[in-house]
Coordinates of C-alpha atoms in Angstrom, one line a residue:
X14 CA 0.0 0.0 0.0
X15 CA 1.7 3.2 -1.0
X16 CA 1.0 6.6 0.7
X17 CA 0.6 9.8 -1.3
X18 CA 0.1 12.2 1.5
X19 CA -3.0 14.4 2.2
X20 CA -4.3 14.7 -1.5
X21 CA -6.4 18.6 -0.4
X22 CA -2.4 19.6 0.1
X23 CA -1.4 21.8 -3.1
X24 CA 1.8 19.9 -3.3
X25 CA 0.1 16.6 -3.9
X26 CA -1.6 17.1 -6.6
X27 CA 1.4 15.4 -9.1
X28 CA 2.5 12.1 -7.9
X29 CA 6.3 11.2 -7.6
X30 CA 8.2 10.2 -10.1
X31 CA 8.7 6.7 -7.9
X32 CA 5.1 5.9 -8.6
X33 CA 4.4 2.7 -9.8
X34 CA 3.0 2.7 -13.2
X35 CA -1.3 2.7 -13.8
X36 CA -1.8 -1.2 -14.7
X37 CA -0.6 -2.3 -10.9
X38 CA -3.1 -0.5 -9.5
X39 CA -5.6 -2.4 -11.7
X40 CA -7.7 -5.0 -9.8
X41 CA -7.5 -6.9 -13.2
X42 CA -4.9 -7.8 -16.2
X43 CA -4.8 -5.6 -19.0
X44 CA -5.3 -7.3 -22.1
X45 CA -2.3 -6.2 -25.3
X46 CA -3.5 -4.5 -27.8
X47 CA -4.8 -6.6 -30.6
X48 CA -2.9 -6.6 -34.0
X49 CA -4.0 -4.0 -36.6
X50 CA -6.0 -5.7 -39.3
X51 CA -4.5 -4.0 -42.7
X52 CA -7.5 -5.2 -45.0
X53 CA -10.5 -4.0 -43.2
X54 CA -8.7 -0.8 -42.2
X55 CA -10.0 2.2 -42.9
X56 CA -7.1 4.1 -42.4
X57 CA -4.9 1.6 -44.1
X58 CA -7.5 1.0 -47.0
X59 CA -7.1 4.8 -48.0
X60 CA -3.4 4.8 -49.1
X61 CA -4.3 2.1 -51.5
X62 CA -5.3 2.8 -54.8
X63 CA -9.1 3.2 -55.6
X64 CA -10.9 0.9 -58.0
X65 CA -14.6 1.4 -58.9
X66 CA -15.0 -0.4 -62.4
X67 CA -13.6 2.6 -64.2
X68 CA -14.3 1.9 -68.2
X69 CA -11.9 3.4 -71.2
X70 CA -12.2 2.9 -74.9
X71 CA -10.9 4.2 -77.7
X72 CA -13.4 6.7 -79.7
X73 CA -12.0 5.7 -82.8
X74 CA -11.0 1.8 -83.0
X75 CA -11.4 1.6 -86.4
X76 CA -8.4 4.6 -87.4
X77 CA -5.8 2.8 -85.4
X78 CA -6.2 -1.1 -86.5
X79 CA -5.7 0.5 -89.8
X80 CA -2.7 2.4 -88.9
X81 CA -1.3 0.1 -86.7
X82 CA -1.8 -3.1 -89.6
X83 CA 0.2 -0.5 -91.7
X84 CA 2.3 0.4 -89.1
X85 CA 2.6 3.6 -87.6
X86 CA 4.5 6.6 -87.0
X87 CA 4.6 10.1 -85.4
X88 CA 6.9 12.9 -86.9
X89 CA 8.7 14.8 -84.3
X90 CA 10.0 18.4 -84.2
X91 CA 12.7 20.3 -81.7
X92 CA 9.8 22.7 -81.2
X93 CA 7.0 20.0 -81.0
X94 CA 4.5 18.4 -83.7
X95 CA 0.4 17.5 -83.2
X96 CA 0.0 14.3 -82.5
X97 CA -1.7 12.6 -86.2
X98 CA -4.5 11.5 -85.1
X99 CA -5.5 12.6 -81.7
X100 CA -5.5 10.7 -78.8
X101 CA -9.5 10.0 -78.1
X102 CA -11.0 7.9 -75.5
X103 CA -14.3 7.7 -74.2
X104 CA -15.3 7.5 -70.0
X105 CA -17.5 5.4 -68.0
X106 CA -17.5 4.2 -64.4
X107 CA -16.7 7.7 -62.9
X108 CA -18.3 9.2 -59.8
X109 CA -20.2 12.2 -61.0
X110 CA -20.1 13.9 -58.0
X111 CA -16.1 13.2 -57.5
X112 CA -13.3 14.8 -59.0
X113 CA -10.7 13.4 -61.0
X114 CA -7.3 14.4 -63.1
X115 CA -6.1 12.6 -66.1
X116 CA -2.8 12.4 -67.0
X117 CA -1.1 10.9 -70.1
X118 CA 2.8 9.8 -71.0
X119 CA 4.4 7.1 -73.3
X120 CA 6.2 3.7 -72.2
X121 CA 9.2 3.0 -74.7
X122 CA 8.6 -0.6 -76.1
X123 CA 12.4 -1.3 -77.3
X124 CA 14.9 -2.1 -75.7
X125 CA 17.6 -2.0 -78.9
X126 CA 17.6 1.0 -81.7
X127 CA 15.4 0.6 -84.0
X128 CA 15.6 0.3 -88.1
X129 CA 13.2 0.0 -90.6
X130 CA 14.3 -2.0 -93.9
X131 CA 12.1 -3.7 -96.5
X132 CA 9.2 -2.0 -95.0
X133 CA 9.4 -3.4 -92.0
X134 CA 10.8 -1.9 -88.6
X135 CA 13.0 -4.2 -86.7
X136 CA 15.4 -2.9 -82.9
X137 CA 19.0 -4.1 -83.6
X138 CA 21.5 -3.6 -80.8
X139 CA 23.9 -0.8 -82.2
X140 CA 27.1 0.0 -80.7
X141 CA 28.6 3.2 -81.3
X142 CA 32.2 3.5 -80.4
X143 CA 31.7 0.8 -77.5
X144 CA 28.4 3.3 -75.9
X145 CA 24.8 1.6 -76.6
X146 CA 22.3 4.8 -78.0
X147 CA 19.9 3.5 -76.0
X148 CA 21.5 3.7 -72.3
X149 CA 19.8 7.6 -71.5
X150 CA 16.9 6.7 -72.7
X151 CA 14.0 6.7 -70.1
X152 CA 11.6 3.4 -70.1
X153 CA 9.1 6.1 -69.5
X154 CA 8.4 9.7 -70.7
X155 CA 7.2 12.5 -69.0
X156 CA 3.6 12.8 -68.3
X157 CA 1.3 15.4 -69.3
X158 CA -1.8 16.3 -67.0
X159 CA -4.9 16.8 -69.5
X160 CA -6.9 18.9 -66.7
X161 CA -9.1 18.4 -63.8
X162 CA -12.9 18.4 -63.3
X163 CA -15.5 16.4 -61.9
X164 CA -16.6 12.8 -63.0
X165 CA -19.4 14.1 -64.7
X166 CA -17.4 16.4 -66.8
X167 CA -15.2 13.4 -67.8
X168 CA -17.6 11.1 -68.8
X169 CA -19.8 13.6 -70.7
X170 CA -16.9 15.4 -72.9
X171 CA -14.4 12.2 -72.6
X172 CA -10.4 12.6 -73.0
X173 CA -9.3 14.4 -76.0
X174 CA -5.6 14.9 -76.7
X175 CA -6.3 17.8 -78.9
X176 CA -3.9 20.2 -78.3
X177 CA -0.8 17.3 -77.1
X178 CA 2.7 17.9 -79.3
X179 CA 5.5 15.5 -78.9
X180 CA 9.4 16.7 -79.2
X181 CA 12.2 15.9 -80.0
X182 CA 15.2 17.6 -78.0
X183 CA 18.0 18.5 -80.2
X184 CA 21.2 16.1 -80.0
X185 CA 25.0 18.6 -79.4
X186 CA 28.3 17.2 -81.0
X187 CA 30.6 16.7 -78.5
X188 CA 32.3 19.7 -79.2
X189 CA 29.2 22.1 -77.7
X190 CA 30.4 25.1 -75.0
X191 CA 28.7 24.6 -71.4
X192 CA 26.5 27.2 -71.8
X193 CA 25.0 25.6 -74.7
X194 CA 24.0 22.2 -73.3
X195 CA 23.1 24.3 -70.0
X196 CA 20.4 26.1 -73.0
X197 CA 19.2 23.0 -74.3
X198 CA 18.6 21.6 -70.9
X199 CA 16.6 24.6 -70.1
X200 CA 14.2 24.9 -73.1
X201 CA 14.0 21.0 -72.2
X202 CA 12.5 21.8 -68.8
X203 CA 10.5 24.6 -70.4
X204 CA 8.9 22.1 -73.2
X205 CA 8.4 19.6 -70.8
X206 CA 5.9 21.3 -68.8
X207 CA 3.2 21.3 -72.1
X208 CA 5.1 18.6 -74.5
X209 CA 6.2 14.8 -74.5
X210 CA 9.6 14.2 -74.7
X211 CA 10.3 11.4 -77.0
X212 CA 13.6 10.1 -78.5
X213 CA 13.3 9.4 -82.6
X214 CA 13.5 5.0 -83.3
X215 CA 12.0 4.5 -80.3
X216 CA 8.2 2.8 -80.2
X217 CA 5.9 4.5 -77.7
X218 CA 2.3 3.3 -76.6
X219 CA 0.3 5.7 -74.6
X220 CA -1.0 5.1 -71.3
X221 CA -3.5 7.4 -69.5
X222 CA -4.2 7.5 -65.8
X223 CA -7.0 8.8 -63.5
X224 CA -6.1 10.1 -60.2
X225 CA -8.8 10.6 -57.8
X226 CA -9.5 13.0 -55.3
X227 CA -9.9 12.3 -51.6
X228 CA -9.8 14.8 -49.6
X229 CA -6.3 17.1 -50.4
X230 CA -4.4 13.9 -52.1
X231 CA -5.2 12.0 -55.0
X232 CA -4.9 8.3 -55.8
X233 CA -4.3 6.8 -58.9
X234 CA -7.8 4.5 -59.8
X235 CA -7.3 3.4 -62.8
X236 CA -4.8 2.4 -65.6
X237 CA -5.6 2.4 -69.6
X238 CA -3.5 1.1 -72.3
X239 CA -4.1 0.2 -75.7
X240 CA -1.8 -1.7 -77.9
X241 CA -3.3 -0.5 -81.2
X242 CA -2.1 3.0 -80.5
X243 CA 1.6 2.3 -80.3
X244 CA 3.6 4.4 -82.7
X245 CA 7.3 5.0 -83.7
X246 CA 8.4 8.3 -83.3
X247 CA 10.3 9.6 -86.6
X248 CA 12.1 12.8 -87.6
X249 CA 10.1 12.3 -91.6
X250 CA 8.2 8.7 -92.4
X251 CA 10.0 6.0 -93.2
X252 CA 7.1 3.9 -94.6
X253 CA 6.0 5.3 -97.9
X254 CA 2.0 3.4 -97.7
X255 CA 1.9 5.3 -94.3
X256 CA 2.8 8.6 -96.2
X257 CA 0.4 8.5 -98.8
X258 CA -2.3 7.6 -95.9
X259 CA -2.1 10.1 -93.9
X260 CA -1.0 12.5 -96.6
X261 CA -4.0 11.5 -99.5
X262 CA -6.6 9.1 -98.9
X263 CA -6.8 8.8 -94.8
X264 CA -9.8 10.4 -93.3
X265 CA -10.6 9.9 -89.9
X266 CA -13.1 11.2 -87.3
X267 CA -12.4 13.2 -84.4
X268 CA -14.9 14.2 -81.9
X269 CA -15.7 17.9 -81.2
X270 CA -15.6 19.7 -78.0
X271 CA -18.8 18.6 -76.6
X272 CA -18.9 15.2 -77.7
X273 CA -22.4 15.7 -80.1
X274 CA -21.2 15.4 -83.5
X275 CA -18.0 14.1 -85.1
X276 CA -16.2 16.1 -87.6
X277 CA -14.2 15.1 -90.4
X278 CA -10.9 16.3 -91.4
X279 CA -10.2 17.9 -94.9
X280 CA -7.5 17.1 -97.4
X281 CA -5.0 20.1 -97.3
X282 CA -5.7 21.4 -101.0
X283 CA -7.0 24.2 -102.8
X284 CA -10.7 23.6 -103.7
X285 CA -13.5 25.3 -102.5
X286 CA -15.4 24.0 -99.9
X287 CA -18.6 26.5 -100.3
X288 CA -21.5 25.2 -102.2
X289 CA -21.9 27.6 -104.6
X290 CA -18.2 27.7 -105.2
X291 CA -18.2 24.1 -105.9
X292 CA -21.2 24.0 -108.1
X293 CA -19.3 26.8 -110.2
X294 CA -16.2 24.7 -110.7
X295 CA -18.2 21.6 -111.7
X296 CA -20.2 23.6 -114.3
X297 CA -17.1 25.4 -116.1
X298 CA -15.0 22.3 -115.6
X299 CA -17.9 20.6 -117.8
X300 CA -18.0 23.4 -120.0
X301 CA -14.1 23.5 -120.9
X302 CA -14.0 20.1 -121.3
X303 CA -17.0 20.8 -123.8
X304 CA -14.8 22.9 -125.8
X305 CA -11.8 20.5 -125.6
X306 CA -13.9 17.9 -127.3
X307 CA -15.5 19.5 -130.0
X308 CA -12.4 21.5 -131.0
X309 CA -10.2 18.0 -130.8
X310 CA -12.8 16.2 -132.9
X311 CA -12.9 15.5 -136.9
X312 CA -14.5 18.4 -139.1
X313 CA -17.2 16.2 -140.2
X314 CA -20.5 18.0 -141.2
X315 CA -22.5 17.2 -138.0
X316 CA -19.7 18.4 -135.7
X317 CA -19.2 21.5 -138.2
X318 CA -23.2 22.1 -136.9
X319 CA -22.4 21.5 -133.5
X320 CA -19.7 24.0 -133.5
X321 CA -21.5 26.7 -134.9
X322 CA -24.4 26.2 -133.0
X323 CA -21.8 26.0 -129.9
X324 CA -20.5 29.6 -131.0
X325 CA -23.7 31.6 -131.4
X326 CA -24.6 30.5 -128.0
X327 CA -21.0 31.0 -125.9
X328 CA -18.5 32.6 -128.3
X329 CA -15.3 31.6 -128.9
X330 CA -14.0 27.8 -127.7
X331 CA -10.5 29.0 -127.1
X332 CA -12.0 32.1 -125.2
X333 CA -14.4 30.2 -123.2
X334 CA -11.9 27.6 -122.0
X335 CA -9.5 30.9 -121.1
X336 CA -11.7 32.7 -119.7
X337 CA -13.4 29.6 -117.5
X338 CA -9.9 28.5 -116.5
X339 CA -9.6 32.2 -115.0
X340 CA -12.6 32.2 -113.5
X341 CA -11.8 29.0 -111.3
X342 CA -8.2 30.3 -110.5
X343 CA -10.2 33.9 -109.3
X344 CA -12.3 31.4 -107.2
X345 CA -9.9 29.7 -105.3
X346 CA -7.7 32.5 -104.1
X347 CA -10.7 33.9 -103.2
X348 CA -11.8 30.9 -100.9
X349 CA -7.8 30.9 -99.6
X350 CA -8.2 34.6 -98.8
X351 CA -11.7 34.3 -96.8
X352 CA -10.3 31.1 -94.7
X353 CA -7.0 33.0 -93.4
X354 CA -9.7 35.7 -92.5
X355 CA -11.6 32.7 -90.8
X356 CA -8.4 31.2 -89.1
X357 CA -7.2 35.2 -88.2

């Protein structure tokens, strides 16, 4: 039995540091504490990340089979190029009322340079002067953030990679002053922050991640990769059928803004896209070509009718094909004039 004095005295309110510790003076054993159990823990379950049956898809499957059967490629710039075609996926799964961030980079598929020869792109282990090419290049590239908004925004508009531009960072000689490379590694920084940073005969796939919100962290949730969008990145294309593709005959469709209607991209050429403009050309297209065929023809007696019959009503043949063939020159730089003012 221990003896603490008078306890109404004001210097026994504190007990001596000799007193025995608080479980002797329990009439009963104290129990240990039982072992934390890391799956049903809240606290624990929170660092882990979040999976809620997130859904990704591509908007446009059908664009990059074709490509990818071909076998594609992305041309790269020092100052950055558009990614051709944009990066489109489509949401499902997300919590409307949450808020999310999507973020997008490239893994590097290779492990050995690549080459392309009879059409075909194959990696080859390359060894110059005893150093392998491929020993600074990052497995992974920097990521890009694509913005933040709520779930609801997400799945409604979907991710759209329409303003993304890979790089190229430009490669020194040897010979380069300090403050040079110190330069490059700057505007390297500086590009990084909006821009990929890819490495030319490398192959790329994209991955995009979703980070949710809890609270003032975020947590990744989900993971999306597709193997039909992998790409090698190229200074100028290498594969010729690609070229034309893209160049000529490719259209593909890319979503607007708000996710209503697609729209369709244009071949870059001259001709008028107005209505009336194109109805124009068609008719004085028709019209020379008129004029080609009767002036090219034999001078029999029924064509000798045809002509003069052709004259009283529109002059001239090698006048009308002139002046037509003017005309649809006028037209055009008119169009090109009114869509600078458009893009202006």
């Amino acid at each position: 039995m221990y003896n603490y004095g008078d306890p109404f005295e004001e210097e026994q309110w504190q007990p001596p540091l000799w007193a025995p510790p608080p479980q002797n003076f329990a009439p009963f054993a104290v129990d240990e504490l039982p072992a934390v159990d890391e799956l049903n823990n809240p606290a624990v379950q929170q660092q882990q990340p979040l999976h809620h049956g997130i859904v990704v898809s591509l908007r446009t499957p059908d664009t990059w089979n074709n490509l990818n059967a071909v076998g594609n490629e992305m041309e790269v710039a020092t100052n950055g190029r558009l990614m051709d075609p944009k990066l489109e996926y489509d949401l499902a799964g997300l919590d409307p009322t949450k808020t999310y961030s999507i973020h997008v980079y490239f893994e590097r598929m290779n492990r050995n340079f690549m080459t392309y020869e009879d059409g075909v792109w194959n990696e080859e282990f390359v060894d110059v002067n005893g150093v392998d090419p491929m020993r600074n290049v990052p497995e992974r590239t920097n990521a890009i953030s694509l913005g933040i908004a709520s779930g609801s925004y997400w799945s409604f508009r979907g991710i759209h990679s329409k303003y993304l531009k890979i790089f190229n960072p430009p490669r020194r000689c040897l010979g380069a002053s300090s403050q040079v490379r110190e330069q490059d590694a700057a505007r390297i920084l500086r590009n990084e922050q909006t821009m990929i940073n890819v490495r030319t005969m490398c192959r790329y796939v994209p991955v995009i991640e979703i980070y949710e919100f809890v609270g003032a962290h975020n947590f990744l949730c989900h993971t999306a990769i597709f193997d039909e969008t992998k790409f090698v990145a190229v200074s100028s294309y290498r594969n010729k059928n690609l070229k034309e593709l893209k160049k000529n005959g490719f259209f593909y469709i890319s979503a607007n803004t708000n996710g209503t209607r697609p729209t369709q991209r244009r071949r870059s050429d001259n001709v008028p896209r107005g209505k009336n403009l194109v109805k124009e050309i068609e008719r004085l297209d028709t019209l020379t070509k008129e004029c080609d065929g009767l002036i090219q023809k034999d001078s029999s007696e029924e064509e000798e009718v045809k002509r003069k019959e052709y004259c009283e009503k529109y002059g001239d043949f090698s006048k009308v094909r002139e002046d037509g063939q003017k005309f649809v020159i006028k037209l055009q730089q008119l169009h090109n004039v009114a869509r600078e003012r458009i893009v202006q």
